[in-house]
PDB file of C-alpha atoms in Angstrom:
ATOM      1  CA  MET Z  79      -4.000  -7.107 -11.705  1.00 45.00           C
ATOM      2  CA  HIS Z  80      -0.331  -7.851 -11.829  1.00 52.00           C
ATOM      3  CA  SER Z  81       2.343  -5.840 -10.252  1.00 62.00           C
ATOM      4  CA  PRO Z  82       3.943  -3.225 -12.529  1.00 82.00           C
ATOM      5  CA  THR Z  83       7.556  -3.531 -13.107  1.00 86.00           C
ATOM      6  CA  TRP Z  84       8.204   0.195 -12.630  1.00 92.00           C
ATOM      7  CA  GLY Z  85      11.566   1.146 -10.992  1.00 95.00           C
ATOM      8  CA  ASN Z  86      11.719   3.446  -7.886  1.00 96.00           C
ATOM      9  CA  ASP Z  87      12.132   6.601 -10.097  1.00 96.00           C
ATOM     10  CA  GLU Z  88       9.218   5.775 -12.154  1.00 96.00           C
ATOM     11  CA  TRP Z  89       6.834   5.092  -9.289  1.00 96.00           C
ATOM     12  CA  ILE Z  90       7.879   8.493  -7.763  1.00 96.00           C
ATOM     13  CA  ARG Z  91       7.463  10.261 -11.005  1.00 95.00           C
ATOM     14  CA  LEU Z  92       3.895   8.886 -11.776  1.00 95.00           C
ATOM     15  CA  LEU Z  93       2.690   9.252  -8.211  1.00 97.00           C
ATOM     16  CA  LYS Z  94       3.837  12.908  -8.104  1.00 96.00           C
ATOM     17  CA  GLY Z  95       1.900  13.354 -11.160  1.00 96.00           C
ATOM     18  CA  ARG Z  96      -1.246  11.758  -9.510  1.00 94.00           C
ATOM     19  CA  ASN Z  97      -1.488   9.287 -12.384  1.00 92.00           C
ATOM     20  CA  ASP Z  98      -4.720   7.172 -11.821  1.00 95.00           C
ATOM     21  CA  GLU Z  99      -3.235   3.889 -13.187  1.00 95.00           C
ATOM     22  CA  THR Z 100      -0.143   4.176 -10.853  1.00 96.00           C
ATOM     23  CA  ILE Z 101      -2.356   5.221  -7.919  1.00 97.00           C
ATOM     24  CA  LYS Z 102      -4.662   2.202  -8.602  1.00 97.00           C
ATOM     25  CA  ALA Z 103      -1.389  -0.043  -8.753  1.00 97.00           C
ATOM     26  CA  LEU Z 104      -0.321   1.393  -5.493  1.00 97.00           C
ATOM     27  CA  GLN Z 105      -3.646   0.651  -3.832  1.00 98.00           C
ATOM     28  CA  ASP Z 106      -3.560  -2.869  -5.215  1.00 97.00           C
ATOM     29  CA  SER Z 107      -0.045  -3.639  -3.708  1.00 97.00           C
ATOM     30  CA  LEU Z 108      -1.169  -1.936  -0.331  1.00 98.00           C
ATOM     31  CA  MET Z 109      -4.422  -4.003  -0.313  1.00 98.00           C
ATOM     32  CA  GLY Z 110      -2.523  -7.263  -0.999  1.00 97.00           C
ATOM     33  CA  ALA Z 111      -0.111  -6.537   1.828  1.00 98.00           C
ATOM     34  CA  ALA Z 112      -2.889  -5.529   4.174  1.00 98.00           C
ATOM     35  CA  ILE Z 113      -4.788  -8.650   3.613  1.00 98.00           C
ATOM     36  CA  ALA Z 114      -1.689 -10.976   3.884  1.00 97.00           C
ATOM     37  CA  TYR Z 115      -0.701  -9.075   7.176  1.00 98.00           C
ATOM     38  CA  LEU Z 116      -4.241  -9.441   8.693  1.00 97.00           C
ATOM     39  CA  ARG Z 117      -4.834 -12.837   7.793  1.00 97.00           C
ATOM     40  CA  LYS Z 118      -1.560 -13.889   9.620  1.00 97.00           C
ATOM     41  CA  MET Z 119      -2.237 -11.719  12.669  1.00 96.00           C
ATOM     42  CA  GLN Z 120      -5.957 -12.442  12.818  1.00 94.00           C
ATOM     43  CA  PRO Z 121      -6.296 -16.135  11.718  1.00 94.00           C
ATOM     44  CA  ASN Z 122      -9.710 -16.404  13.299  1.00 96.00           C
ATOM     45  CA  TRP Z 123     -11.432 -13.463  11.420  1.00 96.00           C
ATOM     46  CA  ASN Z 124     -13.722 -14.187   8.460  1.00 97.00           C
ATOM     47  CA  TYR Z 125     -12.246 -12.837   5.026  1.00 96.00           C
ATOM     48  CA  SER Z 126     -15.085 -10.443   4.779  1.00 97.00           C
ATOM     49  CA  ASP Z 127     -14.077  -8.613   7.869  1.00 97.00           C
ATOM     50  CA  ILE Z 128     -10.419  -8.685   6.840  1.00 97.00           C
ATOM     51  CA  ARG Z 129     -11.080  -7.399   3.471  1.00 98.00           C
ATOM     52  CA  CYS Z 130     -13.306  -4.553   4.928  1.00 98.00           C
ATOM     53  CA  LEU Z 131     -10.535  -3.473   7.368  1.00 98.00           C
ATOM     54  CA  ALA Z 132      -7.915  -3.799   4.565  1.00 98.00           C
ATOM     55  CA  GLU Z 133      -9.816  -1.363   2.333  1.00 98.00           C
ATOM     56  CA  ASP Z 134      -9.871   1.177   5.147  1.00 98.00           C
ATOM     57  CA  LEU Z 135      -6.262   0.690   5.942  1.00 98.00           C
ATOM     58  CA  THR Z 136      -5.398   0.890   2.161  1.00 98.00           C
ATOM     59  CA  GLN Z 137      -7.201   4.280   1.855  1.00 98.00           C
ATOM     60  CA  ASP Z 138      -5.366   5.655   4.755  1.00 98.00           C
ATOM     61  CA  ALA Z 139      -2.074   4.306   3.775  1.00 98.00           C
ATOM     62  CA  THR Z 140      -2.492   5.717   0.112  1.00 98.00           C
ATOM     63  CA  MET Z 141      -2.719   9.115   1.499  1.00 98.00           C
ATOM     64  CA  GLN Z 142       0.200   8.661   3.654  1.00 98.00           C
ATOM     65  CA  VAL Z 143       2.438   7.427   0.845  1.00 98.00           C
ATOM     66  CA  LEU Z 144       1.231  10.260  -1.354  1.00 98.00           C
ATOM     67  CA  ASP Z 145       2.029  12.803   1.353  1.00 98.00           C
ATOM     68  CA  ASN Z 146       5.466  11.398   2.129  1.00 98.00           C
ATOM     69  CA  LEU Z 147       6.887  10.651  -1.419  1.00 97.00           C
ATOM     70  CA  SER Z 148       9.615  13.034  -0.723  1.00 96.00           C
ATOM     71  CA  CYS Z 149      10.872  11.005   2.237  1.00 97.00           C
ATOM     72  CA  PHE Z 150      11.469   8.035   0.002  1.00 97.00           C
ATOM     73  CA  ARG Z 151      15.267   7.685   0.182  1.00 96.00           C
ATOM     74  CA  GLY Z 152      15.410   4.662  -2.272  1.00 95.00           C
ATOM     75  CA  ASP Z 153      16.973   2.251   0.080  1.00 96.00           C
ATOM     76  CA  SER Z 154      14.480  -0.342  -0.860  1.00 96.00           C
ATOM     77  CA  LYS Z 155      11.962  -1.099  -3.606  1.00 96.00           C
ATOM     78  CA  PHE Z 156       9.358   1.687  -3.690  1.00 97.00           C
ATOM     79  CA  THR Z 157       6.511  -0.980  -3.031  1.00 96.00           C
ATOM     80  CA  THR Z 158       8.451  -2.298   0.059  1.00 96.00           C
ATOM     81  CA  TRP Z 159       8.500   1.114   1.364  1.00 98.00           C
ATOM     82  CA  ALA Z 160       4.948   1.895   0.556  1.00 98.00           C
ATOM     83  CA  CYS Z 161       3.550  -1.256   1.995  1.00 98.00           C
ATOM     84  CA  SER Z 162       5.352  -0.585   5.256  1.00 98.00           C
ATOM     85  CA  PHE Z 163       2.677   2.359   5.756  1.00 98.00           C
ATOM     86  CA  VAL Z 164      -0.221  -0.171   5.542  1.00 98.00           C
ATOM     87  CA  ILE Z 165       1.407  -2.828   7.711  1.00 98.00           C
ATOM     88  CA  ASN Z 166       2.163  -0.174  10.392  1.00 98.00           C
ATOM     89  CA  LEU Z 167      -1.506   0.882  10.294  1.00 98.00           C
ATOM     90  CA  ALA Z 168      -2.638  -2.635  10.534  1.00 97.00           C
ATOM     91  CA  ALA Z 169      -0.213  -3.394  13.352  1.00 96.00           C
ATOM     92  CA  HIS Z 170      -2.012  -0.555  15.469  1.00 94.00           C
ATOM     93  CA  GLU Z 171      -5.616  -2.024  14.923  1.00 86.00           C
TER      94      GLU Z 171
END
């Protein structure tokens, strides 16, 4: 799936409405970030293990992002802000 071209306000509006397509797009972005981070930090892990952990991290990060939408200040792209949640979770694994 390609990354949507929504602006920050559109991401927030759609996620506050719990739009399924938008949540899936968020999860795709988070999953990609988690896999990239884990592959870099754990180069000796096999891809299956990385993907399994990335899926768990993505679920946790999705809930954190949805719970913290009101904290988004717009200082960066929404996806950059959202992916910081999954990277922080992965860094503490």
